[in-house]
CSV table of C-alpha atoms and ligand atoms in Angstrom, one decimal:
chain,number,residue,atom,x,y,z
B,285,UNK,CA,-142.9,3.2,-61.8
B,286,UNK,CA,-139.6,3.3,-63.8
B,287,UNK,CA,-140.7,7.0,-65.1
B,288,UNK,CA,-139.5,7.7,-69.0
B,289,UNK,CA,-136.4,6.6,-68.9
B,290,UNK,CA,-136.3,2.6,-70.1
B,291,UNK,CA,-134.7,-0.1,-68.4
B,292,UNK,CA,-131.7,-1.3,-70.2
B,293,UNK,CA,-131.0,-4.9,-70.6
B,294,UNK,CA,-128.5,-6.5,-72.2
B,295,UNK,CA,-129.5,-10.3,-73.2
B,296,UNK,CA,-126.3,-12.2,-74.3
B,297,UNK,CA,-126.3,-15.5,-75.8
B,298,UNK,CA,-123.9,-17.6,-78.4
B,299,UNK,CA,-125.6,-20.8,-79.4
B,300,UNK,CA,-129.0,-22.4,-81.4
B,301,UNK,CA,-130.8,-23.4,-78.4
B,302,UNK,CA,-130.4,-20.1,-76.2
B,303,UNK,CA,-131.0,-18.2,-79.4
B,304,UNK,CA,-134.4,-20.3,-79.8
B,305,UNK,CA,-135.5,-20.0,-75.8
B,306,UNK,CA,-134.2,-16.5,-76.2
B,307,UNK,CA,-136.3,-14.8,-79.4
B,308,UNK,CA,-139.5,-15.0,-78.2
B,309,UNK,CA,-138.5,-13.3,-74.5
B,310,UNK,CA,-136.0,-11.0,-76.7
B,311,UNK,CA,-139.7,-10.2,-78.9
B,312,UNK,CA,-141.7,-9.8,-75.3
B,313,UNK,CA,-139.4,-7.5,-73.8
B,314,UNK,CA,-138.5,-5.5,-76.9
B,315,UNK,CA,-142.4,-4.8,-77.2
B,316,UNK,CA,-142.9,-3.3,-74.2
B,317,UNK,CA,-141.7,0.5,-73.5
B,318,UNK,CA,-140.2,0.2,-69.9
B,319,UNK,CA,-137.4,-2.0,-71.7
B,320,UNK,CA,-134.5,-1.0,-73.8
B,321,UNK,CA,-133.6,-3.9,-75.2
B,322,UNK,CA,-129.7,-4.5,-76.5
B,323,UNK,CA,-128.5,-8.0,-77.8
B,324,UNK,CA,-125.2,-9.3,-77.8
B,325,UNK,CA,-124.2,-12.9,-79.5
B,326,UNK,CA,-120.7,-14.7,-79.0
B,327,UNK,CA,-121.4,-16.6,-82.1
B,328,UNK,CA,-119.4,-19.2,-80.0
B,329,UNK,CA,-121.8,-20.9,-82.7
B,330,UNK,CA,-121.7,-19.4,-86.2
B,331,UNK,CA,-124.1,-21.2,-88.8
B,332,UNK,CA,-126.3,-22.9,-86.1
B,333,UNK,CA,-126.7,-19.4,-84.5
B,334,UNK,CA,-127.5,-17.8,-87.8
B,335,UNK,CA,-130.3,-20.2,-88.8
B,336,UNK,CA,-132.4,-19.3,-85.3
B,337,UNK,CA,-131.7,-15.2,-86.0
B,338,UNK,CA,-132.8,-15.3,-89.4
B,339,UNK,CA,-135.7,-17.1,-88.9
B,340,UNK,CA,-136.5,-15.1,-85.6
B,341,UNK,CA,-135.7,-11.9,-87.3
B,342,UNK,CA,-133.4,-10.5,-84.4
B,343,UNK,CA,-130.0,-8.2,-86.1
B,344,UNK,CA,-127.5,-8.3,-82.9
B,345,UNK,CA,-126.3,-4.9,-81.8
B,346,UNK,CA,-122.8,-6.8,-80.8
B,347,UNK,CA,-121.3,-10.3,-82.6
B,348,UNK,CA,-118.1,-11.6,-81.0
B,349,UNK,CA,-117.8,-14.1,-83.8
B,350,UNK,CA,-115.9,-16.2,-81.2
B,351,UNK,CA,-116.5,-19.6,-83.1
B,352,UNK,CA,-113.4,-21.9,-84.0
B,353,UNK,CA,-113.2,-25.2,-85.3
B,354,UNK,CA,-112.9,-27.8,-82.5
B,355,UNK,CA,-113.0,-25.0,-80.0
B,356,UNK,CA,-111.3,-25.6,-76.4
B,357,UNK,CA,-113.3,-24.8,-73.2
B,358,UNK,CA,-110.1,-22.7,-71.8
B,359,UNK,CA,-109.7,-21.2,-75.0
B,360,UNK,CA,-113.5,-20.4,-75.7
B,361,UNK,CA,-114.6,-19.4,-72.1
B,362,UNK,CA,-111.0,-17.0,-71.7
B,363,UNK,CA,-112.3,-15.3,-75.5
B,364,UNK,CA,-115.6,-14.6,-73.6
B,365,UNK,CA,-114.9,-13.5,-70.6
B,366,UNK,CA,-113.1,-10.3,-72.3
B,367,UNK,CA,-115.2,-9.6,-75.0
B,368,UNK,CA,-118.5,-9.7,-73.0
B,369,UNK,CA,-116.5,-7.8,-70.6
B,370,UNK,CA,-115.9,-5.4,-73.0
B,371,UNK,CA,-119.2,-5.2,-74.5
B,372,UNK,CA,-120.9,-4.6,-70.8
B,373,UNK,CA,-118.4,-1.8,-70.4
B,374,UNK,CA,-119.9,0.2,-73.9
B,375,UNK,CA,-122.9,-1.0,-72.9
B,376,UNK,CA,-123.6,-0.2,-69.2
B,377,UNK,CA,-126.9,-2.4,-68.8
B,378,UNK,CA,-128.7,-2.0,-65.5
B,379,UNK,CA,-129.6,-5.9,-66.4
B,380,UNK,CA,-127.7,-8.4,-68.0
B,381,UNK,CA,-130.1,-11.5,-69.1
B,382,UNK,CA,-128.5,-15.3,-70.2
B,383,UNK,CA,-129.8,-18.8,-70.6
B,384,UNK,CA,-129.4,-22.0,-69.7
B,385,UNK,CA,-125.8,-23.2,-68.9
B,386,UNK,CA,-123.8,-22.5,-71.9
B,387,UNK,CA,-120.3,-21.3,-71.6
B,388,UNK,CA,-121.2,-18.4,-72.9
B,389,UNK,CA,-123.9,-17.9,-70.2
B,390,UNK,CA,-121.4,-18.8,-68.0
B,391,UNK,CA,-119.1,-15.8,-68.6
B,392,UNK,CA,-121.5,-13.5,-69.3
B,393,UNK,CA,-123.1,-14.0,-65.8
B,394,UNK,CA,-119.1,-13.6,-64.3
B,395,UNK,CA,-118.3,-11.0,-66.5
B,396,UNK,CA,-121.6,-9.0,-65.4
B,397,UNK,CA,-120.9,-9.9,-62.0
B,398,UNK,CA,-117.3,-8.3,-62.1
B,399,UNK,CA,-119.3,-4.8,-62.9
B,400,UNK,CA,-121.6,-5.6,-60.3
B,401,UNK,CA,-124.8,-5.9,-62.8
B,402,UNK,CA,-127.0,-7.9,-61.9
B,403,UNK,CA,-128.2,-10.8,-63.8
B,404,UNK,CA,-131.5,-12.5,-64.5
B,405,UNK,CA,-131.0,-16.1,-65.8
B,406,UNK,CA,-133.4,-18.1,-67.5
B,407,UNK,CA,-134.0,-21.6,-67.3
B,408,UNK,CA,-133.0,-21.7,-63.7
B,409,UNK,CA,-132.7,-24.3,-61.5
B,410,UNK,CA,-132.1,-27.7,-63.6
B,411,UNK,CA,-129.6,-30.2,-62.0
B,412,UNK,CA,-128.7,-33.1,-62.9
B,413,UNK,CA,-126.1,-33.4,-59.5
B,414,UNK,CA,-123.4,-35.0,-61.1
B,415,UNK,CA,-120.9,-32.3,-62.2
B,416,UNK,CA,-119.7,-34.8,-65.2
B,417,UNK,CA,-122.9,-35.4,-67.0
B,418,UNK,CA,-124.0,-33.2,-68.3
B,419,UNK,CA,-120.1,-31.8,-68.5
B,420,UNK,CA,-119.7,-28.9,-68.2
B,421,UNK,CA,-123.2,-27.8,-68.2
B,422,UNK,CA,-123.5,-28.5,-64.6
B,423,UNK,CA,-121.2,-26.7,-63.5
B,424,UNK,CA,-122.1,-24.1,-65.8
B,425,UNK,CA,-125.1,-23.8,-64.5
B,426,UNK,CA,-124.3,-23.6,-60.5
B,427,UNK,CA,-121.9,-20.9,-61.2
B,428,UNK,CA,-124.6,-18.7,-62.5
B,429,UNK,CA,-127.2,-19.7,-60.2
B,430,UNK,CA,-124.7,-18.4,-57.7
B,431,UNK,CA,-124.7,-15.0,-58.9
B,432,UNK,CA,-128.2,-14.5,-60.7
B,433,UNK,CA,-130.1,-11.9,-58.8
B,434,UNK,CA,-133.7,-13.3,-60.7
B,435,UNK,CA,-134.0,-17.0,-61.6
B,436,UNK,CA,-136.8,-17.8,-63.5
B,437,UNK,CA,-137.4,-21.9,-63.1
B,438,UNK,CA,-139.4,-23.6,-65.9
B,439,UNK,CA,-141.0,-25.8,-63.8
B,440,UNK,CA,-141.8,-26.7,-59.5
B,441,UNK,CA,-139.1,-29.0,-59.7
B,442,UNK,CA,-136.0,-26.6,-60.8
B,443,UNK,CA,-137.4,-24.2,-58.7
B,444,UNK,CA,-137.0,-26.9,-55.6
B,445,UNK,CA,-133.6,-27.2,-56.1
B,446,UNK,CA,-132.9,-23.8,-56.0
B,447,UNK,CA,-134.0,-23.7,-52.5
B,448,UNK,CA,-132.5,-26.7,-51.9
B,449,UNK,CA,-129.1,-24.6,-52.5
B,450,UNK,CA,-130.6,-22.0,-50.3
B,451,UNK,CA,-131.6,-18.9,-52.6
B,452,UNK,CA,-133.4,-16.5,-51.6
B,453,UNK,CA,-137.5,-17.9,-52.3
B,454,UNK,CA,-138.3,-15.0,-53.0
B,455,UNK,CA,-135.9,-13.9,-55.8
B,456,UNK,CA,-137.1,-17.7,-57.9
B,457,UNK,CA,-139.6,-17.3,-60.3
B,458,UNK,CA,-141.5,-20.6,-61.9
B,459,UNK,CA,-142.2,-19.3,-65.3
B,460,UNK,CA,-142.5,-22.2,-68.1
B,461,UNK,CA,-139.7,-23.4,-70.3
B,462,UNK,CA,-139.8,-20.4,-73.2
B,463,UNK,CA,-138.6,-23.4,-75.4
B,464,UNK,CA,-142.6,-23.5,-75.7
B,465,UNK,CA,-143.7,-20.2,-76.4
B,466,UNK,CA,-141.0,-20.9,-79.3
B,467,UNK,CA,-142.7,-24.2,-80.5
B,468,UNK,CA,-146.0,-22.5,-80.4
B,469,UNK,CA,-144.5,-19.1,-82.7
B,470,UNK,CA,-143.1,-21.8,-85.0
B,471,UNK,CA,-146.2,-24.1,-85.3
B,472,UNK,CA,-147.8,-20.9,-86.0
B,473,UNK,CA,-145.4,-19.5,-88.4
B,474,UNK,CA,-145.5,-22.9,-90.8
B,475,UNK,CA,-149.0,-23.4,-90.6
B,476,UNK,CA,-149.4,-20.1,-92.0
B,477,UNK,CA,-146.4,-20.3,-94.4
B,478,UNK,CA,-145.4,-24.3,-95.2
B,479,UNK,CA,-143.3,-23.9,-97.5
B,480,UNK,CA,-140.9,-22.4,-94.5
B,481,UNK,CA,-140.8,-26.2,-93.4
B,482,UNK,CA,-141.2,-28.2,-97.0
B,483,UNK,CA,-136.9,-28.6,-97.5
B,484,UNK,CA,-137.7,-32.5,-96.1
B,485,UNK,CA,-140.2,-33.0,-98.5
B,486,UNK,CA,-137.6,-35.2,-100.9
B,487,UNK,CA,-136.4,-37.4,-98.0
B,488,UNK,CA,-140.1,-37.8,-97.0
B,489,UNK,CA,-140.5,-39.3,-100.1
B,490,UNK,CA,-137.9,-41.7,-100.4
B,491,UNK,CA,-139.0,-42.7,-96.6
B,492,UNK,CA,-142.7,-42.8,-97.3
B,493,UNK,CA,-144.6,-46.0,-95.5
B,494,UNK,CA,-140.9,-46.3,-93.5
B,495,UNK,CA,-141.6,-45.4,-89.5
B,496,UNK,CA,-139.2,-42.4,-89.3
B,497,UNK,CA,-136.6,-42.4,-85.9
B,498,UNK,CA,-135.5,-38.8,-85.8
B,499,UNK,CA,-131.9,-38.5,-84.0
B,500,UNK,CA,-129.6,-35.8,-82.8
B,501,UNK,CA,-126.6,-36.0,-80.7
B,502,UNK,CA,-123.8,-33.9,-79.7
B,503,UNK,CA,-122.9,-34.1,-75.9
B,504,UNK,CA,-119.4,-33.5,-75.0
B,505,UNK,CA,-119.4,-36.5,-72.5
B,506,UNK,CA,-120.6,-38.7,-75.3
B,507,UNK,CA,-117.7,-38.1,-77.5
B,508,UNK,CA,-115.4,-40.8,-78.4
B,509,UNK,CA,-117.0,-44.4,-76.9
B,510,UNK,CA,-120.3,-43.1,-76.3
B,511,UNK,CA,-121.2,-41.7,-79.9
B,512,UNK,CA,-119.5,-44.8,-81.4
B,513,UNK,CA,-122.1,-46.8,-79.4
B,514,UNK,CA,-124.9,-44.5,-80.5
B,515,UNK,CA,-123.8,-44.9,-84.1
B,516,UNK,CA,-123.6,-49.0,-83.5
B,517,UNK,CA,-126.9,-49.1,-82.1
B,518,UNK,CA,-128.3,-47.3,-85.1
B,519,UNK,CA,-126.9,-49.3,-87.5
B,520,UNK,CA,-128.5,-52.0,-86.1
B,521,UNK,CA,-131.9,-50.0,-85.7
B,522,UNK,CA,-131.7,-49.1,-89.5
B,523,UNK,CA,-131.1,-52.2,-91.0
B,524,UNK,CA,-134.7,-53.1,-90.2
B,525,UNK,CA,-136.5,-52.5,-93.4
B,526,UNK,CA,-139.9,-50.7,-91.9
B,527,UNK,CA,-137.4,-48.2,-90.1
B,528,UNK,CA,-136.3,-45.1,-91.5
B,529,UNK,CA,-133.2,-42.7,-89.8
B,530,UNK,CA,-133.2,-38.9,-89.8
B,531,UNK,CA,-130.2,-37.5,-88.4
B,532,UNK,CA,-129.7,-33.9,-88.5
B,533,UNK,CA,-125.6,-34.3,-87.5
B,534,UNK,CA,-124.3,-31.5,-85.5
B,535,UNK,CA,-121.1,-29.8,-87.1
B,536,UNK,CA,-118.9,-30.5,-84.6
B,537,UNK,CA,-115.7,-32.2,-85.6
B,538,UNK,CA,-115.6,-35.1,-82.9
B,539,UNK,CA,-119.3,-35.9,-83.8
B,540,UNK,CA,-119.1,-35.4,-87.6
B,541,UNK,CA,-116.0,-38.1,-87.6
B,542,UNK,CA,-117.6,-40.5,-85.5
B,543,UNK,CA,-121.1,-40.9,-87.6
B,544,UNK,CA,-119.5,-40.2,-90.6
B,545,UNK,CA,-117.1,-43.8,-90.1
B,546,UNK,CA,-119.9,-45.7,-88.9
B,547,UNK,CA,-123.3,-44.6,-90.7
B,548,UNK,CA,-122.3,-43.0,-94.2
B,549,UNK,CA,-124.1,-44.7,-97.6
B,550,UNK,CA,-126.7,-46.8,-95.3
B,551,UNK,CA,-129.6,-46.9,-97.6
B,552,UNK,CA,-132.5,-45.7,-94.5
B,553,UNK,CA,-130.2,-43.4,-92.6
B,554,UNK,CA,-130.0,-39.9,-93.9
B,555,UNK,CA,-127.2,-37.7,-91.9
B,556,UNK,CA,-128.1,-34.3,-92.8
B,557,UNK,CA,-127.2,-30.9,-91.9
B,558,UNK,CA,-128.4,-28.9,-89.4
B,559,UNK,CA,-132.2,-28.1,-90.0
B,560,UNK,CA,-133.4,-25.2,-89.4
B,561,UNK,CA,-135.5,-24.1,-86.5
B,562,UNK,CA,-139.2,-24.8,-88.8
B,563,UNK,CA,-137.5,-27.8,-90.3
B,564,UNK,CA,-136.5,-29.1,-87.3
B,565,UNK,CA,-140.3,-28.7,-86.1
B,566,UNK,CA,-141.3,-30.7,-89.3
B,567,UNK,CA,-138.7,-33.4,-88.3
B,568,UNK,CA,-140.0,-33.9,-84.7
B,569,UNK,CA,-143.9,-33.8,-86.7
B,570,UNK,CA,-143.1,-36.6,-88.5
B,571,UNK,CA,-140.7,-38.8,-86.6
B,572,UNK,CA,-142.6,-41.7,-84.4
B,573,UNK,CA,-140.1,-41.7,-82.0
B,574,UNK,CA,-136.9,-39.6,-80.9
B,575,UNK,CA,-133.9,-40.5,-79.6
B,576,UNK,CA,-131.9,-38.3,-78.4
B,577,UNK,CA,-128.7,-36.4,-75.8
B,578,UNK,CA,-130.5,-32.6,-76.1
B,579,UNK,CA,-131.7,-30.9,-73.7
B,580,UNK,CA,-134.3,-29.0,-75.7
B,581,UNK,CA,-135.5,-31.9,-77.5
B,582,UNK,CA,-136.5,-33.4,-74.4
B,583,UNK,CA,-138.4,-30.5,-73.8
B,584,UNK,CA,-140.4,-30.4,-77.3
B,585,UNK,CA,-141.2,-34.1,-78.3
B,586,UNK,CA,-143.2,-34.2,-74.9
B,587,UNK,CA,-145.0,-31.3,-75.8
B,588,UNK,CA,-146.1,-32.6,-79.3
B,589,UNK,CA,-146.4,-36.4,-77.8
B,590,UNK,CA,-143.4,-37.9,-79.4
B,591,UNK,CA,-141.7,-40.8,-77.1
B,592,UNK,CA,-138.1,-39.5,-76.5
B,593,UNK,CA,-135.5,-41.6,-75.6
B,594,UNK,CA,-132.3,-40.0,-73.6
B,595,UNK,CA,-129.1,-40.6,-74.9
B,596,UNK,CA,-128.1,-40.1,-70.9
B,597,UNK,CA,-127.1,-41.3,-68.1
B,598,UNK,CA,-129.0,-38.8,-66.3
B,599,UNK,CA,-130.8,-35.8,-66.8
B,600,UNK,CA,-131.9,-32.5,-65.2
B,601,UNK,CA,-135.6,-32.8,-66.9
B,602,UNK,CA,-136.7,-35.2,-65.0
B,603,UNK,CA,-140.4,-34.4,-66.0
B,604,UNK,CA,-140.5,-35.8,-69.3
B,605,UNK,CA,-139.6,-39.2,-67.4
B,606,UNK,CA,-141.6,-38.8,-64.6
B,607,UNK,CA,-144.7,-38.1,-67.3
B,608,UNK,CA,-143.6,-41.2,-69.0
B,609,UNK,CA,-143.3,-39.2,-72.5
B,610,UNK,CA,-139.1,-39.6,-71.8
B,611,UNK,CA,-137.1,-42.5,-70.9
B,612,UNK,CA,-132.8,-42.6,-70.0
B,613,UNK,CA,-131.5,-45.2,-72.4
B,614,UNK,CA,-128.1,-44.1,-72.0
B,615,UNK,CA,-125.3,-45.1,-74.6
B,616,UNK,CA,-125.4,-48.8,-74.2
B,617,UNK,CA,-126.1,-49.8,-77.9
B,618,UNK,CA,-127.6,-53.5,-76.8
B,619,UNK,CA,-129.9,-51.5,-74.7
B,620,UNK,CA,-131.0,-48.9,-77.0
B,621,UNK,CA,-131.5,-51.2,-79.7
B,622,UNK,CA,-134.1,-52.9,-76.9
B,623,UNK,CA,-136.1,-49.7,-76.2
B,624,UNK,CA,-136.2,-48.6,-80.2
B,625,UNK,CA,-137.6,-52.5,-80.6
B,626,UNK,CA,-140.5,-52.3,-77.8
B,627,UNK,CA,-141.4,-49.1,-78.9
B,628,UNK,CA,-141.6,-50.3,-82.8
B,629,UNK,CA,-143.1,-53.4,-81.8
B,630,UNK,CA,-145.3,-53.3,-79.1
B,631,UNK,CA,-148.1,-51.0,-79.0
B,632,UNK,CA,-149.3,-50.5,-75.9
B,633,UNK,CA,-145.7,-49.6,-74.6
B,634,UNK,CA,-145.6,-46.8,-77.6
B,635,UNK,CA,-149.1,-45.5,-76.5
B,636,UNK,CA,-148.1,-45.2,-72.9
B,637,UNK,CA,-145.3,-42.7,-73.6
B,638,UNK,CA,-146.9,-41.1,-77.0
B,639,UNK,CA,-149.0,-38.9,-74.9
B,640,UNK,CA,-149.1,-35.3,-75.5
B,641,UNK,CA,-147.8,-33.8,-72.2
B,642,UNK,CA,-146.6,-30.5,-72.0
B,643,UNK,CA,-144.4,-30.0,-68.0
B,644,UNK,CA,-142.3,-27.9,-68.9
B,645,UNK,CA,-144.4,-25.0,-70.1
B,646,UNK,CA,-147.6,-23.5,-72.0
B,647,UNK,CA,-146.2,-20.6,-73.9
B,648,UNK,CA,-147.0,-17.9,-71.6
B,649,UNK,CA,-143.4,-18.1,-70.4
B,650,UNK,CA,-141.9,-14.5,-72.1
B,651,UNK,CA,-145.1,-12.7,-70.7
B,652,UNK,CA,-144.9,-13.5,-66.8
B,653,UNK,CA,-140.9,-12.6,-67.5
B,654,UNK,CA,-142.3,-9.5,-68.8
B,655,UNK,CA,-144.1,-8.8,-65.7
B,656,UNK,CA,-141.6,-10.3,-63.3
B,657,UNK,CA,-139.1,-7.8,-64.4
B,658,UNK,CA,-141.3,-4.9,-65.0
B,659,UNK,CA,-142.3,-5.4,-61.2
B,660,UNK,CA,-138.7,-5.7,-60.3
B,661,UNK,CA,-137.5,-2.7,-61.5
B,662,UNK,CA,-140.3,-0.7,-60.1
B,663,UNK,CA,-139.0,-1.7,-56.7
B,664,UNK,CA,-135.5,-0.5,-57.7
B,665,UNK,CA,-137.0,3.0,-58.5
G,152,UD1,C1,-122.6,-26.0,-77.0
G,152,UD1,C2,-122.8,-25.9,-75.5
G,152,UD1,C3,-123.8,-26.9,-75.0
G,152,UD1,C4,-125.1,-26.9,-75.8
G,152,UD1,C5,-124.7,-27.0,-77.3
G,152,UD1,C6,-126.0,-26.8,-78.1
G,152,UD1,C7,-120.8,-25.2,-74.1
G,152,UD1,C8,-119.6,-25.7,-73.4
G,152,UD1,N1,-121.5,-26.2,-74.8
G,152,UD1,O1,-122.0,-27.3,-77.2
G,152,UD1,O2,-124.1,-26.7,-73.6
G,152,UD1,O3,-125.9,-28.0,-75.4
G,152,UD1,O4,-123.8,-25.9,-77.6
G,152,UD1,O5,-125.8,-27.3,-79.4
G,152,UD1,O6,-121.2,-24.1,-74.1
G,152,UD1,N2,-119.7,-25.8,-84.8
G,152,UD1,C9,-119.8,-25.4,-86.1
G,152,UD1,N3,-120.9,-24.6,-86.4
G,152,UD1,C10,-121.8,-24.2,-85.5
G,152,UD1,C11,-121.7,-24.7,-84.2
G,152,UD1,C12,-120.6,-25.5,-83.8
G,152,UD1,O7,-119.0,-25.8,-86.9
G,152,UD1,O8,-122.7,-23.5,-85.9
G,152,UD1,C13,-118.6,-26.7,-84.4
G,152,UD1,C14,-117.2,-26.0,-84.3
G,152,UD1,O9,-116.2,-26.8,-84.7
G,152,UD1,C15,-117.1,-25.7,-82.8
G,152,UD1,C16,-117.7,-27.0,-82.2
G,152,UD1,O10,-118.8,-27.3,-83.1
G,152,UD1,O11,-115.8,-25.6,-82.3
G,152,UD1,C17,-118.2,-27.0,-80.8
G,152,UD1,O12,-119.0,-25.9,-80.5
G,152,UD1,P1,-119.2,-25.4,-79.0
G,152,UD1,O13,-120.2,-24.3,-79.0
G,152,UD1,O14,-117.9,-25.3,-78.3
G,152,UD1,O15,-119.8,-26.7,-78.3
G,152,UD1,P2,-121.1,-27.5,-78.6
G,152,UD1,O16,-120.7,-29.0,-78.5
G,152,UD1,O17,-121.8,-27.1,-79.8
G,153,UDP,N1,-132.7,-28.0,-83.4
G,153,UDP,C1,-132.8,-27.4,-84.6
G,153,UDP,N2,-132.2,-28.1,-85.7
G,153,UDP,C2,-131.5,-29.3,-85.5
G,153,UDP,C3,-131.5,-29.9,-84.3
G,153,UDP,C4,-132.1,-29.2,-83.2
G,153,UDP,O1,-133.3,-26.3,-84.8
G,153,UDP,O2,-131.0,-29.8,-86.5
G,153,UDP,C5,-133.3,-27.3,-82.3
G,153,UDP,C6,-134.3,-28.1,-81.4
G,153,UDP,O3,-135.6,-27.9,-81.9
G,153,UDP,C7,-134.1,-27.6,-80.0
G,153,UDP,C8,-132.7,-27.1,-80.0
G,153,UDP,O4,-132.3,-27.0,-81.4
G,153,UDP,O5,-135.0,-26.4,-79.8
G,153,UDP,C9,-131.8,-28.0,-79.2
G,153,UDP,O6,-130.5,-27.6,-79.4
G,153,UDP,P1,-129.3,-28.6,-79.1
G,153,UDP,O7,-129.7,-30.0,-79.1
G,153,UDP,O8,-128.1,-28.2,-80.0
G,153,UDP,O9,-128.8,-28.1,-77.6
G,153,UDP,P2,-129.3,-28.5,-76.2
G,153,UDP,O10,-130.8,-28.3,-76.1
G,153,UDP,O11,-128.9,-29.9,-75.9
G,153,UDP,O12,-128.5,-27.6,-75.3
C-alpha cells in the first residue's frame, strides 16, 4: 500500500475531446483517496474547452490560455512545451496523465519526460500508419507512446500495435474507450434533466418529417481541397427535399471560410455553432446518419447505432468498420454523395450498418484505470 500520503497526478489536457474522454477518469480518480488529483488545461482550445468543463463541472488548478486564432503547430507546440514545463516544475507530480494525440498531449508527455515523470497515456495504441493522415496526430501519438510508462488501449486492436512496436506487454492495459463512460454520464444526465439538451428544439421543428444528416468536420489534412469537396458533396446531399443538414461548424478559421463560401443561406442546411457536450448527444440522437472526419464521433454513433461515414482516407478505429457500423468515404464528393444515396434509399444497406455496436468500450473504462494505477503505485511503494 501507498500509506497516507496520496499519489499525485497531474492530468493535462487542452482541447473538447480530451476534456470529454478526460472528466469522467478526472471524476474516478478524484473519488478515490490514494489519488491527489491536480488538473492543468492549455486551453490550446478556449470556448470548445469551456463548454466540456462547465458541463463536467471540473475548475482547473492551472489554465495556459494558449489559444490563438489560426494557431501554428511551431508556434502552439513551442508555447506548450514551456508552460507545461513550468507548471510540472510547481507542481512536482509523481504522475503526469494525457490523452489521445493532441499537441498538447504531445508536449505534455515530452515535457514530463524531460523531469523524468512518468506518464500514463490514455487512449493508447491507435494507428493509422500513415504519418500524414491523420497529420499530425500520428505522429503525435508515437511520440508519446514512446515515452508513456502505462498505456491504457481502448480496445485488443490498439493494444496489438503496441506490441507490434515492441512495448513492454506487460506495461499495455486494454481498458475501453472512456469516450463511453462519457456518453453513458451524459445520456444519464439529460434523461434526468432535458432541458440540458432542448437548445435544438427550434431547428427540430423546422426539419420535422426531414431525415436529419448530422455533420462535423475539422481535420487539418482536409483543409483547403478536401473541405471544399465535403462542402460540394453536401450541397448536393441537401438539395434533396426529404434531407435535412445539421452542421455543428468547428471555429476554426480555414474550416469556417470554406463552409461558409459554399453552404451559407441553403434552406435544409443549418451551420451552427459548436454544440455542447448534451446537445451534441441530442444531435447524434436524432440524426439518421453521420458523416463525419472525428475521431470521437466514430467512436459514439456506433455505440448508439448510427451509420457513420468517415470523411478519411484511413483511420486508426478500424472497429467501427470492421463492425460494419463505420465506412471510409473519404473526400471524394461524387463518392460521398453515392454512400449518403444508398444509405437514404436502400433499406437493407441502412439496417446492416444501423446496428448498435459498442467495440470500443462499455463504460467501465475510468474504473479499471482506477485500479490499474492504484495497483501500480503499490508496486512503487
Ligand atoms: C485540435 C487537435 C486535433 C483534435 C482537434 C479536436 C492538434 C494539433 N490538433 O485540432 O488533434 O482532433 O483539436 O477538435 O492538437 N478555435 C477556436 N475556438 C476553440 C477551438 C479552436 O476559435 O474553442 C480555432 C482557433 O482559431 C484555433 C484553431 O481553431 O487557432 C485551431 O485550433 P487547434 O487546437 O490548433 O487545432 P484543431 O484543428 O482544433
Ligand atoms: N462534439 C461536441 N460538440 C460538437 C461536435 C462534437 O460536443 O459540436 C463532441 C463529440 O461528441 C465527440 C467530440 O466532441 O465526443 C469529438 O471532438 P472533435 O471532433 O473536435 O475531435 P476528435 O475526436 O476528432 O479529436
Amino acid at each position: 500500500m501507498t500509506g497516507a500520503v496520496p499519489t499525485r497526478i497531474l492530468v493535462i489536457f487542452g482541447t473538447r475531446p480530451e476534456a470529454i474522454k478526460l472528466f469522467p477518469v478526472i471524476a474516478a480518480l478524484k473519488a478515490d483517496a490514494r489519488f491527489a488529483i491536480r488538473v492543468c488545461v492549455s486551453a490550446q482550445h478556449r470556448g470548445m474547452l469551456d463548454q466540456v468543463l462547465e458541463i463536467a463541472g471540473i475548475t482547473p488548478d492551472h489554465d495556459l490560455d494558449l489559444m490563438r486564432p489560426d494557431q501554428s503547430l511551431d508556434a502552439l507546440t513551442a508555447a506548450l512545451l514551456t508552460g507545461l514545463g513550468r507548471v510540472m516544475d510547481a507542481e512536482r507530480p509523481a504522475r503526469v496523465m494525457v490523452q489521445g494525440d493532441t499537441a498538447t498531449a504531445m508536449a505534455g508527455a515530452i515535457a514530463a519526460y524531460y523531469r523524468k515523470i512518468p506518464v500514463d497515456h490514455l487512449e493508447a495504441g491507435l494507428r493509422s500508419g500513415n504519418i500524414h493522415h491523420p497529420w499530425p496526430e500520428e505522429v503525435n501519438r508515437r511520440i508519446i507512446g514512446t515515452i508513456a510508462a502505462l498505456h491504457f488501449a481502448p480496445t485488443a486492436t490498439a493494444a496489438g500495435a503496441l506490441h507490434r512496436e515492441n512495448v513492454d506487454p506487460s506495461r499495455v492495459h486494454v481498458t475501453g474507450n472512456s469516450v463511453i463512460d462519457a456518453l453513458h454520464w451524459i445520456t444519464a444526465r439529460i434523461a434526468a434533466e432535458p432541458a440540458l439538451a432542448g437548445g435544438l428544439a427550434g431547428l427540430e421543428a423546422r426539419f420535422a418529417g426531414k431525415r436529419i444528416i448530422g455533420v462535423t468536420s475539422h481535420r487539418r489534412e482536409n483543409f483547403g481541397g478536401g473541405l471544399e469537396a465535403i462542402a460540394a458533396a453536401i450541397r448536393t446531399i441537401a438539395a434533396r427535399r426529404d434531407v435535412a443538414v445539421i452542421f455543428p461548424v468547428h471555429p476554426n478559421p480555414n474550416v469556417r471560410k470554406v463552409m461558409d463560401g459554399a453552404l451559407s443561406g441553403l434552406a435544409n442546411v443549418a451551420m451552427i455553432e459548436p454544440l455542447d457536450y448534451p446537445h451534441f448527444a441530442r444531435l447524434l440522437s436524432i440524426a439518421e446518419i453521420m458523416l463525419t472526419d472525428s475521431g470521437g464521433v466514430q467512436e459514439e454513433a456506433p455505440a448508439l447505432g448510427k451509420p457513420v461515414l468517415v470523411l478519411r482516407e484511413t483511420t486508426e478505429r478500424p472497429e467501427g468498420i470492421a463492425a460494419g457500423t463505420a465506412r471510409l468515404v473519404g473526400t471524394d464528393a461524387r463518392r460521398i454523395v453515392s454512400e449518403i444515396f444508398k444509405l437514404l434509399d436502400d433499406r437493407m444497406a441502412y439496417e446492416a450498418m444501423a446496428r448498435a455496436h459498442n467495440p470500443f468500450g462499455d463504460g467501465q473504462t475510468a474504473r479499471r484505470i482506477v485500479e490499474i494505477l492504484a495497483h501500480e503505485i503499490g508496486q512503487q511503494a
